[in-house]
């Protein structure tokens, strides 16, 4: 159990305690400075703003302030769009004299052409003078014909918000604006958006790969390939891989800050193939012909196995192309163990004879303590321990609250000593000895003085955490197994799949799980989510609009993206633990006070 480490720790304990007592930070409210703490999102946005600053002023659409996090609302109105009635425009025109006859108020209007949000309006005077008005400029893109910027921006907006053409139609209708372009034309805009999104996404992923290569502890080999550590995980459109038609396998770097390196979208459903099924019954020959042409052009269904096998299949594809795509080799990965990725990679051998090492996700690994304690509690249900009491109960017994605390402390001990097996094992055992201590028989030599309440608060009541000796004896086998060298060695140098989980939540915010989506739409949502997760809204949206052919200045859009980025920073600001506890306790006390005053209270089945 790390005797040499423990003895060294005991020798320094008195000195650390003396230094701790003399420090000014010993009080009930330990202050943690957060002014100079940068969150992961702040680091990413600083990098993305640096990318914006390096761009030429000829291609940037606004002046970017690197340090100023405030959003300026002093936007020049000459470069923004407004919602205005056609009758108001006519009233404005009729206030001016006709250039031909000089009469006032004799103009009439006629919409000669409308394509979605684009209007061609002709104003005619009774003297046959005509002038023309158009509310949008043409889209500057090599593959466009009769397409404009306003409808292109509406298409991009629908994808960024995640509401498709139907949702955009609803929003415009509520604003008394006619619907966007027809479905056939919308697909053309969507094709331009998807192509531009792929270009910007690949650029962002390559940038993330360069950062991961630069921060790698290993140097490149003779083929200029660098070995790095990554985190992998999978996500599905519906429930976790049981019956979902679409799934995504993701790989994120473990650099600082972590970013998305690559992903693979897999689907068991193709919209075109499903549409062709209606032809098969009436005309089998035409069905076979159309199906063959469709398969040659590219079918959206790229996975024939089960939904649960999507993650492993996608991870293998991503690993196989890492060398050619990024000059990276994912020799070590962090996984949660939900899918059999380890066996799939071992069978596929993406790097020939190089063995890929798997590390445990600390968050998922620490939950094994909860499972083991809950299993032990169920096993002893109805039995009496040595003190002739059940293992569960109230004070001093193995309650659900105690199981939660033991699990949290076990995970915290692993995270605090993730690079040292001996110190990790001693820290994990410290939790057991802490709960096995009493005021008469203290056993806190393993505890960290900066965390243990015995050292921090002289008036601390040990009965709040002490558990009965019989209970501690019953759970000791669990700790012997969970704190053994074989068990803890799996998580040494490990990490978490939190970056993957955050990226997944961003995907499904753009592609809600409550709706059905085509494979292409899921692919686009994953690409856009990777952009936003890696670089933030400002850099991503500005580059995307530029690639879509929008050359006009968009100061309102820039202001919106800066506001979203700053809001993300604000929501993810680091708060010290004492502040969180105070807020939570105050919320609980407020709720209890309101419940006492409530005339019509709530209790399940309490008023039958």
Coordinates of C-alpha atoms in Angstrom, one line a residue:
X1 CA 0.0 0.0 0.0
X2 CA 2.9 2.3 -0.7
X3 CA 4.7 2.0 2.7
X4 CA 7.7 4.2 1.6
X5 CA 5.3 6.9 0.3
X6 CA 3.2 6.8 3.5
X7 CA 6.3 7.0 5.8
X8 CA 7.6 10.0 3.9
X9 CA 4.2 11.6 4.1
X10 CA 4.0 11.0 7.9
X11 CA 7.4 12.7 8.4
X12 CA 6.3 15.8 6.6
X13 CA 2.8 15.9 8.1
X14 CA 3.7 18.0 11.2
X15 CA 5.6 20.5 9.1
X16 CA 2.8 20.9 6.7
X17 CA 0.3 21.3 9.5
X18 CA 2.4 24.0 11.1
X19 CA 2.6 25.9 7.8
X20 CA -1.1 25.4 7.2
X21 CA -2.0 26.8 10.6
X22 CA 0.2 29.9 10.0
X23 CA -1.4 30.6 6.6
X24 CA -4.1 33.2 6.4
X25 CA -6.2 31.0 4.4
X26 CA -7.4 28.9 7.4
X27 CA -11.1 29.9 7.9
X28 CA -14.4 28.5 7.0
X29 CA -14.5 30.2 3.7
X30 CA -11.4 29.3 1.7
X31 CA -11.0 31.9 -1.0
X32 CA -9.8 30.7 -4.4
X33 CA -8.5 33.2 -6.9
X34 CA -10.3 32.9 -10.2
X35 CA -9.2 36.1 -11.8
X36 CA -6.3 34.5 -13.6
X37 CA -7.9 31.1 -14.2
X38 CA -8.6 30.5 -17.9
X39 CA -11.3 28.0 -18.7
X40 CA -11.0 25.6 -21.7
X41 CA -13.5 27.8 -23.7
X42 CA -11.5 30.9 -23.0
X43 CA -8.3 29.3 -24.3
X44 CA -10.1 28.2 -27.4
X45 CA -11.6 31.6 -28.1
X46 CA -8.3 33.3 -27.5
X47 CA -6.8 31.0 -30.2
X48 CA -9.6 31.7 -32.6
X49 CA -9.4 35.4 -32.1
X50 CA -5.7 35.2 -32.8
X51 CA -6.5 33.5 -36.0
X52 CA -8.9 36.3 -36.9
X53 CA -6.2 38.9 -36.1
X54 CA -3.8 37.2 -38.5
X55 CA -6.2 37.4 -41.4
X56 CA -5.8 40.3 -43.8
X57 CA -8.0 43.3 -43.2
X58 CA -9.2 42.9 -46.8
X59 CA -10.8 39.6 -46.0
X60 CA -12.0 40.3 -42.5
X61 CA -15.5 41.7 -42.2
X62 CA -15.0 43.8 -39.0
X63 CA -12.3 45.0 -36.6
X64 CA -11.6 42.2 -34.0
X65 CA -10.7 43.2 -30.5
X66 CA -8.6 40.5 -28.9
X67 CA -8.8 41.4 -25.3
X68 CA -12.1 43.2 -25.0
X69 CA -14.8 40.7 -24.1
X70 CA -17.6 43.3 -24.2
X71 CA -19.8 43.5 -27.3
X72 CA -20.2 46.9 -28.9
X73 CA -23.7 47.7 -30.0
X74 CA -22.7 50.8 -31.8
X75 CA -23.1 49.2 -35.3
X76 CA -23.2 51.3 -38.4
X77 CA -26.8 51.1 -39.7
X78 CA -25.7 51.4 -43.4
X79 CA -24.5 47.7 -43.4
X80 CA -27.4 46.0 -41.6
X81 CA -30.7 44.7 -42.9
X82 CA -34.1 45.9 -41.6
X83 CA -37.7 44.6 -41.8
X84 CA -39.8 47.1 -43.7
X85 CA -43.2 46.9 -45.4
X86 CA -43.4 47.4 -49.1
X87 CA -46.1 50.1 -48.5
X88 CA -43.7 52.0 -46.4
X89 CA -41.2 52.0 -49.2
X90 CA -43.9 53.3 -51.6
X91 CA -44.8 56.0 -49.1
X92 CA -41.2 57.1 -49.0
X93 CA -40.8 57.1 -52.7
X94 CA -44.0 59.2 -53.1
X95 CA -42.5 61.9 -51.0
X96 CA -40.0 62.7 -53.7
X97 CA -40.4 64.3 -57.1
X98 CA -40.4 62.2 -60.2
X99 CA -37.1 62.9 -62.1
X100 CA -39.0 62.9 -65.4
X101 CA -42.2 65.0 -64.8
X102 CA -41.4 66.5 -61.4
X103 CA -44.8 65.5 -59.9
X104 CA -45.0 64.2 -56.3
X105 CA -47.0 61.2 -55.0
X106 CA -47.8 59.7 -58.4
X107 CA -45.7 56.5 -58.1
X108 CA -47.1 53.0 -58.0
X109 CA -45.3 49.8 -57.1
X110 CA -45.3 46.3 -58.6
X111 CA -43.3 43.2 -57.4
X112 CA -41.9 42.0 -60.7
X113 CA -40.1 39.1 -59.2
X114 CA -39.7 37.3 -55.9
X115 CA -37.3 34.5 -55.0
X116 CA -37.7 33.8 -51.4
X117 CA -36.4 36.8 -49.4
X118 CA -35.3 38.5 -52.6
X119 CA -37.7 41.1 -54.1
X120 CA -37.5 42.9 -57.4
X121 CA -39.8 45.9 -57.1
X122 CA -40.6 48.4 -60.0
X123 CA -41.9 51.9 -59.1
X124 CA -43.7 53.5 -62.0
X125 CA -44.9 57.1 -62.4
X126 CA -48.0 58.1 -64.5
X127 CA -45.6 59.7 -66.9
X128 CA -44.2 56.2 -67.7
X129 CA -41.0 56.7 -65.8
X130 CA -39.8 53.6 -64.0
X131 CA -37.1 52.8 -61.4
X132 CA -36.2 49.5 -60.0
X133 CA -35.3 48.3 -56.5
X134 CA -33.7 45.1 -55.3
X135 CA -33.2 44.2 -51.6
X136 CA -30.2 41.9 -51.9
X137 CA -27.0 41.5 -53.8
X138 CA -26.0 38.5 -55.9
X139 CA -24.2 35.7 -54.3
X140 CA -20.5 35.6 -55.4
X141 CA -20.0 31.9 -55.9
X142 CA -18.7 29.9 -58.8
X143 CA -21.7 27.5 -58.9
X144 CA -24.5 30.0 -58.4
X145 CA -27.1 31.2 -60.9
X146 CA -29.9 33.5 -59.9
X147 CA -28.9 33.2 -56.2
X148 CA -28.5 36.0 -53.7
X149 CA -26.9 36.7 -50.4
X150 CA -30.0 37.2 -48.3
X151 CA -31.4 33.7 -49.1
X152 CA -28.0 32.2 -48.6
X153 CA -27.8 33.8 -45.1
X154 CA -31.2 32.5 -44.3
X155 CA -30.1 29.0 -45.2
X156 CA -26.9 29.3 -43.0
X157 CA -29.0 30.7 -40.2
X158 CA -31.5 27.8 -40.3
X159 CA -28.5 25.4 -40.0
X160 CA -26.8 27.3 -37.2
X161 CA -30.0 27.4 -35.2
X162 CA -31.0 23.8 -36.1
X163 CA -34.5 24.4 -37.4
X164 CA -34.3 23.6 -41.1
X165 CA -36.4 25.2 -43.8
X166 CA -39.7 24.5 -41.9
X167 CA -38.5 26.3 -38.8
X168 CA -37.3 29.3 -40.9
X169 CA -40.7 29.5 -42.6
X170 CA -42.4 29.7 -39.2
X171 CA -40.1 32.5 -38.0
X172 CA -40.5 34.5 -41.2
X173 CA -44.3 34.0 -41.1
X174 CA -44.5 35.4 -37.6
X175 CA -42.6 38.4 -38.8
X176 CA -45.1 38.8 -41.6
X177 CA -42.5 37.8 -44.2
X178 CA -43.2 35.4 -47.0
X179 CA -41.6 31.9 -46.9
X180 CA -38.0 31.4 -48.1
X181 CA -37.2 29.9 -51.5
X182 CA -38.9 26.7 -52.6
X183 CA -37.6 23.3 -51.5
X184 CA -35.8 22.7 -54.9
X185 CA -34.0 26.0 -54.7
X186 CA -33.4 25.6 -50.9
X187 CA -31.5 22.3 -51.7
X188 CA -29.2 24.3 -54.0
X189 CA -28.4 26.8 -51.2
X190 CA -28.0 23.8 -48.8
X191 CA -25.5 22.2 -51.2
X192 CA -23.4 25.4 -51.3
X193 CA -23.5 25.5 -47.5
X194 CA -22.5 21.9 -47.1
X195 CA -19.6 22.2 -49.5
X196 CA -18.4 25.4 -47.8
X197 CA -18.8 23.7 -44.4
X198 CA -16.6 20.8 -45.4
X199 CA -13.8 23.2 -46.4
X200 CA -13.9 25.2 -43.2
X201 CA -14.3 22.1 -41.1
X202 CA -11.3 20.4 -42.6
X203 CA -9.3 23.6 -42.0
X204 CA -10.3 23.7 -38.4
X205 CA -9.5 20.0 -37.8
X206 CA -6.1 20.4 -39.4
X207 CA -5.4 23.3 -37.1
X208 CA -6.4 21.2 -34.1
X209 CA -4.1 18.4 -35.3
X210 CA -1.2 20.8 -35.6
X211 CA -1.8 22.0 -32.0
X212 CA -1.9 18.4 -30.8
X213 CA 1.3 17.5 -32.7
X214 CA 3.0 20.6 -31.2
X215 CA 2.1 19.6 -27.6
X216 CA 2.9 15.9 -28.0
X217 CA 5.6 14.6 -25.6
X218 CA 7.0 12.4 -28.4
X219 CA 8.9 13.6 -31.4
X220 CA 8.1 12.7 -35.0
X221 CA 9.5 9.6 -36.5
X222 CA 11.3 9.2 -39.9
X223 CA 8.0 9.5 -41.7
X224 CA 7.2 12.7 -39.9
X225 CA 4.4 10.9 -38.0
X226 CA 3.8 11.9 -34.3
X227 CA 2.3 9.6 -31.6
X228 CA -0.3 11.3 -29.5
X229 CA -2.9 10.4 -26.9
X230 CA -6.6 11.0 -27.7
X231 CA -10.0 10.4 -26.2
X232 CA -12.7 8.5 -28.1
X233 CA -16.4 8.1 -27.7
X234 CA -19.6 7.5 -29.6
X235 CA -23.1 9.1 -29.7
X236 CA -26.4 8.2 -31.4
X237 CA -29.4 10.1 -32.7
X238 CA -31.8 8.2 -30.5
X239 CA -31.2 5.9 -27.4
X240 CA -27.6 4.8 -26.9
X241 CA -27.1 2.6 -29.9
X242 CA -30.1 0.3 -29.4
X243 CA -32.1 1.2 -32.5
X244 CA -30.7 4.4 -33.8
X245 CA -30.4 4.9 -37.6
X246 CA -27.5 7.4 -37.2
X247 CA -24.4 7.3 -35.0
X248 CA -21.2 9.3 -34.7
X249 CA -17.8 8.2 -33.5
X250 CA -15.6 11.0 -32.3
X251 CA -11.9 11.5 -31.5
X252 CA -10.7 14.5 -29.5
X253 CA -7.2 15.6 -28.6
X254 CA -5.9 15.7 -25.0
X255 CA -3.9 18.9 -25.6
X256 CA -4.6 22.1 -23.8
X257 CA -7.3 23.1 -24.8
X258 CA -8.7 19.8 -26.1
X259 CA -10.3 19.9 -29.6
X260 CA -12.1 17.7 -32.0
X261 CA -9.6 15.9 -34.3
X262 CA -11.9 13.8 -36.4
X263 CA -15.3 12.1 -36.5
X264 CA -17.1 9.5 -38.5
X265 CA -20.8 9.6 -39.2
X266 CA -22.5 6.2 -39.8
X267 CA -26.0 5.5 -40.9
X268 CA -28.2 2.6 -41.6
X269 CA -30.8 4.7 -43.4
X270 CA -30.8 6.4 -46.8
X271 CA -33.6 8.9 -47.7
X272 CA -33.3 8.2 -51.5
X273 CA -33.3 4.4 -51.0
X274 CA -36.5 4.7 -48.9
X275 CA -38.1 6.8 -51.6
X276 CA -37.4 4.3 -54.3
X277 CA -39.2 1.6 -52.4
X278 CA -42.5 3.0 -53.7
X279 CA -41.4 2.4 -57.3
X280 CA -40.4 -1.2 -56.7
X281 CA -43.9 -2.6 -56.4
X282 CA -45.2 -0.9 -59.6
X283 CA -42.1 -1.0 -61.8
X284 CA -39.3 -3.4 -60.6
X285 CA -37.1 -2.8 -63.7
X286 CA -37.1 1.0 -63.2
X287 CA -36.5 0.5 -59.5
X288 CA -33.4 -1.6 -60.2
X289 CA -32.1 0.9 -62.7
X290 CA -32.6 3.9 -60.4
X291 CA -31.2 2.1 -57.5
X292 CA -28.0 1.2 -59.4
X293 CA -27.6 4.8 -60.5
X294 CA -28.1 6.0 -56.9
X295 CA -25.6 3.6 -55.5
X296 CA -23.0 4.7 -58.1
X297 CA -23.6 8.4 -57.2
X298 CA -23.3 7.7 -53.5
X299 CA -25.7 6.2 -50.9
X300 CA -26.1 7.7 -47.5
X301 CA -26.3 4.3 -45.8
X302 CA -22.7 3.4 -45.0
X303 CA -23.2 0.9 -42.1
X304 CA -24.7 -2.6 -42.4
X305 CA -24.2 -3.8 -38.9
X306 CA -26.2 -3.1 -35.7
X307 CA -26.6 0.3 -34.1
X308 CA -24.5 -0.7 -31.2
X309 CA -21.5 -1.5 -33.5
X310 CA -21.4 1.9 -35.0
X311 CA -19.0 3.3 -32.5
X312 CA -16.3 0.6 -32.9
X313 CA -16.7 0.7 -36.7
X314 CA -16.4 4.5 -36.8
X315 CA -13.3 4.5 -34.5
X316 CA -11.5 2.0 -36.7
X317 CA -12.1 4.2 -39.8
X318 CA -10.9 7.3 -38.0
X319 CA -7.7 5.6 -36.7
X320 CA -6.9 4.2 -40.2
X321 CA -6.8 7.6 -41.8
X322 CA -5.0 9.5 -39.1
X323 CA -1.5 9.0 -40.6
X324 CA -2.4 10.1 -44.1
X325 CA -4.7 12.9 -43.0
X326 CA -2.8 14.5 -40.1
X327 CA 0.5 12.7 -39.8
X328 CA -0.6 11.6 -36.4
X329 CA -0.8 8.2 -34.9
X330 CA -3.3 7.6 -32.0
X331 CA -1.2 5.1 -30.0
X332 CA -3.0 5.7 -26.7
X333 CA -6.7 6.5 -26.3
X334 CA -9.0 7.2 -23.4
X335 CA -12.3 5.3 -23.6
X336 CA -15.3 4.8 -21.3
X337 CA -15.6 1.0 -22.0
X338 CA -19.2 1.2 -23.3
X339 CA -18.2 -0.2 -26.7
X340 CA -15.6 -2.9 -27.6
X341 CA -13.3 -0.4 -29.3
X342 CA -10.2 -2.1 -27.9
X343 CA -10.9 -5.4 -29.6
X344 CA -12.0 -3.8 -32.8
X345 CA -8.7 -1.9 -33.0
X346 CA -6.7 -4.9 -32.1
X347 CA -8.3 -6.9 -34.9
X348 CA -8.1 -4.1 -37.5
X349 CA -4.4 -3.2 -36.7
X350 CA -4.6 0.3 -38.2
X351 CA -0.9 0.9 -37.5
X352 CA 0.4 -2.6 -38.4
X353 CA 2.5 -4.0 -35.6
X354 CA 2.1 -1.0 -33.2
X355 CA 0.0 -1.9 -30.2
X356 CA -2.6 0.7 -29.3
X357 CA -2.9 1.2 -25.6
X358 CA -6.2 1.9 -23.9
X359 CA -6.6 4.0 -20.7
X360 CA -9.7 4.2 -18.6
X361 CA -11.9 7.3 -18.4
X362 CA -11.6 8.5 -14.8
X363 CA -15.3 9.6 -14.6
X364 CA -16.6 6.2 -15.7
X365 CA -13.9 4.3 -13.8
X366 CA -14.8 6.0 -10.5
X367 CA -18.4 4.9 -10.9
X368 CA -17.3 1.3 -10.4
X369 CA -17.0 2.1 -6.7
X370 CA -20.6 3.1 -6.6
X371 CA -21.6 -0.1 -8.4
X372 CA -19.5 -2.2 -6.1
X373 CA -21.0 -0.6 -2.9
X374 CA -24.5 -0.8 -4.2
X375 CA -24.0 -4.5 -5.1
X376 CA -22.6 -5.2 -1.6
X377 CA -25.6 -3.4 0.0
X378 CA -28.1 -5.5 -2.0
X379 CA -26.1 -8.7 -1.1
X380 CA -26.4 -8.0 2.6
X381 CA -30.1 -6.8 2.4
X382 CA -32.0 -8.5 5.2
X383 CA -28.8 -9.7 6.9
X384 CA -27.4 -8.5 10.2
X385 CA -23.7 -7.5 10.6
X386 CA -21.5 -8.1 13.6
X387 CA -23.1 -5.3 15.6
X388 CA -26.5 -7.0 15.0
X389 CA -27.7 -4.2 12.7
X390 CA -28.3 -4.1 9.0
X391 CA -25.7 -2.6 6.6
X392 CA -28.2 0.1 5.6
X393 CA -30.1 2.5 7.8
X394 CA -29.4 6.0 9.1
X395 CA -26.5 7.4 11.0
X396 CA -23.3 5.5 10.7
X397 CA -24.6 3.0 8.1
X398 CA -24.1 2.6 4.4
X399 CA -26.7 5.0 3.1
X400 CA -27.1 6.2 -0.4
X401 CA -25.6 9.5 0.6
X402 CA -22.5 7.8 2.0
X403 CA -22.2 5.7 -1.2
X404 CA -22.3 8.9 -3.2
X405 CA -19.6 10.5 -1.0
X406 CA -17.3 7.5 -1.2
X407 CA -17.6 7.5 -4.9
X408 CA -16.9 11.2 -5.3
X409 CA -13.9 11.0 -3.0
X410 CA -12.6 7.9 -4.8
X411 CA -12.7 9.7 -8.1
X412 CA -11.1 12.8 -6.6
X413 CA -8.2 10.8 -5.2
X414 CA -7.6 9.3 -8.7
X415 CA -7.6 12.7 -10.4
X416 CA -5.3 14.3 -7.8
X417 CA -2.6 11.6 -8.3
X418 CA -3.3 10.4 -11.8
X419 CA 0.4 10.1 -12.7
X420 CA 1.6 8.2 -9.7
X421 CA 0.3 4.8 -8.8
X422 CA 1.7 4.7 -5.2
X423 CA 0.3 8.1 -4.2
X424 CA -3.0 7.3 -5.9
X425 CA -3.4 4.1 -3.9
X426 CA -2.6 5.9 -0.7
X427 CA -5.1 8.7 -1.5
X428 CA -7.8 6.2 -2.3
X429 CA -7.2 4.3 1.0
X430 CA -7.3 7.7 2.8
X431 CA -11.1 7.9 2.2
X432 CA -11.6 4.5 3.9
X433 CA -9.5 5.4 6.9
X434 CA -11.2 8.8 7.2
X435 CA -14.6 7.3 7.5
X436 CA -13.2 4.6 9.8
X437 CA -12.0 7.2 12.3
X438 CA -13.5 8.6 15.5
X439 CA -12.6 11.3 17.9
X440 CA -11.3 8.8 20.3
X441 CA -9.5 6.7 17.7
X442 CA -8.4 9.1 14.9
X443 CA -6.8 7.7 11.8
X444 CA -6.2 10.7 9.5
X445 CA -2.5 10.2 8.8
X446 CA -3.3 9.5 5.1
X447 CA -5.6 12.5 4.7
X448 CA -4.5 15.7 3.0
X449 CA -4.5 18.5 5.6
X450 CA -5.9 21.0 3.1
X451 CA -9.0 18.9 2.5
X452 CA -9.6 17.0 5.7
X453 CA -12.1 18.8 8.0
X454 CA -10.4 17.5 11.1
X455 CA -7.4 19.7 10.4
X456 CA -9.3 22.6 9.0
X457 CA -12.0 23.0 11.6
X458 CA -11.3 22.4 15.3
X459 CA -15.0 22.2 16.1
X460 CA -15.8 19.6 13.4
X461 CA -18.2 16.9 14.6
X462 CA -16.7 13.5 13.5
X463 CA -20.1 11.8 14.0
X464 CA -21.2 13.4 10.7
X465 CA -18.9 11.2 8.7
X466 CA -17.9 8.3 10.9
X467 CA -19.3 4.9 9.9
X468 CA -19.8 1.9 12.2
X469 CA -16.9 -0.5 12.5
X470 CA -19.0 -3.4 11.3
X471 CA -20.0 -1.5 8.2
X472 CA -16.4 -0.6 7.5
X473 CA -15.4 -4.2 7.9
X474 CA -18.0 -5.2 5.4
X475 CA -16.9 -2.7 2.7
X476 CA -13.2 -3.3 3.2
X477 CA -13.1 -6.1 0.6
X478 CA -14.5 -3.6 -1.9
X479 CA -11.7 -1.2 -1.2
X480 CA -9.1 -4.0 -1.3
X481 CA -10.2 -4.7 -4.8
X482 CA -10.8 -1.2 -6.1
X483 CA -7.5 0.1 -4.6
X484 CA -5.3 -2.8 -5.7
X485 CA -2.4 -2.3 -8.1
X486 CA -4.1 -4.3 -10.9
X487 CA -7.2 -2.1 -10.7
X488 CA -5.6 1.3 -10.3
X489 CA -2.9 0.7 -12.9
X490 CA -5.7 0.9 -15.6
X491 CA -6.3 4.5 -14.8
X492 CA -2.7 5.7 -14.4
X493 CA -2.0 8.6 -16.8
X494 CA -5.6 8.4 -17.8
X495 CA -8.1 11.2 -18.5
X496 CA -11.7 11.8 -19.2
X497 CA -14.0 11.8 -22.2
X498 CA -15.5 15.1 -21.2
X499 CA -14.4 16.8 -24.4
X500 CA -16.3 14.2 -26.4
X501 CA -19.4 14.6 -24.3
X502 CA -19.3 18.4 -24.7
X503 CA -18.9 18.0 -28.4
X504 CA -21.8 15.6 -28.6
X505 CA -24.1 18.0 -26.7
X506 CA -23.2 20.6 -29.3
X507 CA -24.1 18.3 -32.1
X508 CA -27.6 17.5 -30.8
X509 CA -28.3 21.1 -30.0
X510 CA -28.0 21.7 -33.8
X511 CA -29.7 18.4 -34.7
X512 CA -32.4 17.8 -32.0
X513 CA -33.0 14.2 -31.1
X514 CA -36.7 14.8 -31.0
X515 CA -36.8 14.9 -34.8
X516 CA -35.9 12.6 -37.6
X517 CA -32.9 13.7 -39.7
X518 CA -31.3 12.5 -42.9
X519 CA -27.7 11.2 -42.8
X520 CA -26.5 14.3 -44.7
X521 CA -28.1 16.6 -42.2
X522 CA -26.5 14.8 -39.3
X523 CA -23.1 15.0 -41.1
X524 CA -23.5 18.7 -41.5
X525 CA -24.5 19.2 -37.9
X526 CA -21.5 17.3 -36.7
X527 CA -19.2 19.4 -38.9
X528 CA -20.7 22.7 -37.7
X529 CA -20.5 21.5 -34.1
X530 CA -16.8 20.7 -34.6
X531 CA -16.3 24.2 -35.8
X532 CA -18.1 25.8 -33.0
X533 CA -16.5 23.6 -30.4
X534 CA -12.9 24.1 -31.7
X535 CA -13.0 27.8 -32.7
X536 CA -16.1 29.4 -31.3
X537 CA -18.9 31.2 -33.2
X538 CA -17.1 34.2 -34.4
X539 CA -14.2 32.6 -36.4
X540 CA -16.4 29.7 -37.6
X541 CA -19.4 31.7 -38.8
X542 CA -17.3 34.4 -40.4
X543 CA -15.2 31.9 -42.4
X544 CA -18.3 29.9 -43.3
X545 CA -20.1 33.0 -44.7
X546 CA -17.1 33.9 -46.7
X547 CA -16.8 30.5 -48.3
X548 CA -20.6 30.6 -49.1
X549 CA -19.9 33.6 -51.3
X550 CA -21.2 36.3 -49.0
X551 CA -18.9 39.3 -49.5
X552 CA -21.1 42.1 -48.0
X553 CA -20.2 43.4 -44.5
X554 CA -22.2 41.8 -41.7
X555 CA -21.6 43.8 -38.5
X556 CA -24.8 42.6 -36.9
X557 CA -23.7 39.0 -37.5
X558 CA -20.3 39.7 -36.0
X559 CA -21.9 41.3 -33.0
X560 CA -24.1 38.2 -32.5
X561 CA -21.2 35.8 -32.7
X562 CA -19.1 37.7 -30.2
X563 CA -22.1 37.8 -27.9
X564 CA -22.5 34.1 -28.1
X565 CA -18.8 33.4 -27.5
X566 CA -18.7 35.8 -24.5
X567 CA -21.9 34.1 -23.1
X568 CA -20.1 30.7 -23.3
X569 CA -17.2 32.1 -21.4
X570 CA -19.5 33.6 -18.7
X571 CA -21.4 30.4 -18.3
X572 CA -18.2 28.3 -17.9
X573 CA -16.4 30.6 -15.5
X574 CA -14.6 28.6 -12.8
X575 CA -16.3 29.0 -9.4
X576 CA -14.6 27.8 -6.2
X577 CA -16.2 25.0 -4.3
X578 CA -17.2 27.0 -1.3
X579 CA -19.2 29.4 -3.5
X580 CA -21.1 26.5 -5.1
X581 CA -21.8 24.9 -1.7
X582 CA -23.2 28.2 -0.4
X583 CA -25.4 28.7 -3.4
X584 CA -26.7 25.1 -3.1
X585 CA -27.3 25.4 0.6
X586 CA -29.1 28.7 0.2
X587 CA -31.3 27.3 -2.5
X588 CA -32.3 24.3 -0.3
X589 CA -33.1 26.5 2.7
X590 CA -35.2 28.8 0.5
X591 CA -37.1 25.8 -0.9
X592 CA -37.7 24.4 2.6
X593 CA -39.0 27.8 3.8
X594 CA -41.4 28.1 0.9
X595 CA -42.7 24.6 1.4
X596 CA -43.6 25.4 5.0
X597 CA -45.6 28.4 3.9
X598 CA -47.2 26.6 1.0
X599 CA -51.0 26.1 1.4
X600 CA -51.3 23.5 -1.3
X601 CA -48.2 21.4 -0.9
X602 CA -47.1 18.4 -3.0
X603 CA -46.4 14.9 -2.0
X604 CA -46.7 11.8 -4.1
X605 CA -49.9 10.0 -3.0
X606 CA -50.0 12.1 0.1
X607 CA -53.5 13.4 -0.4
X608 CA -55.4 10.3 -1.7

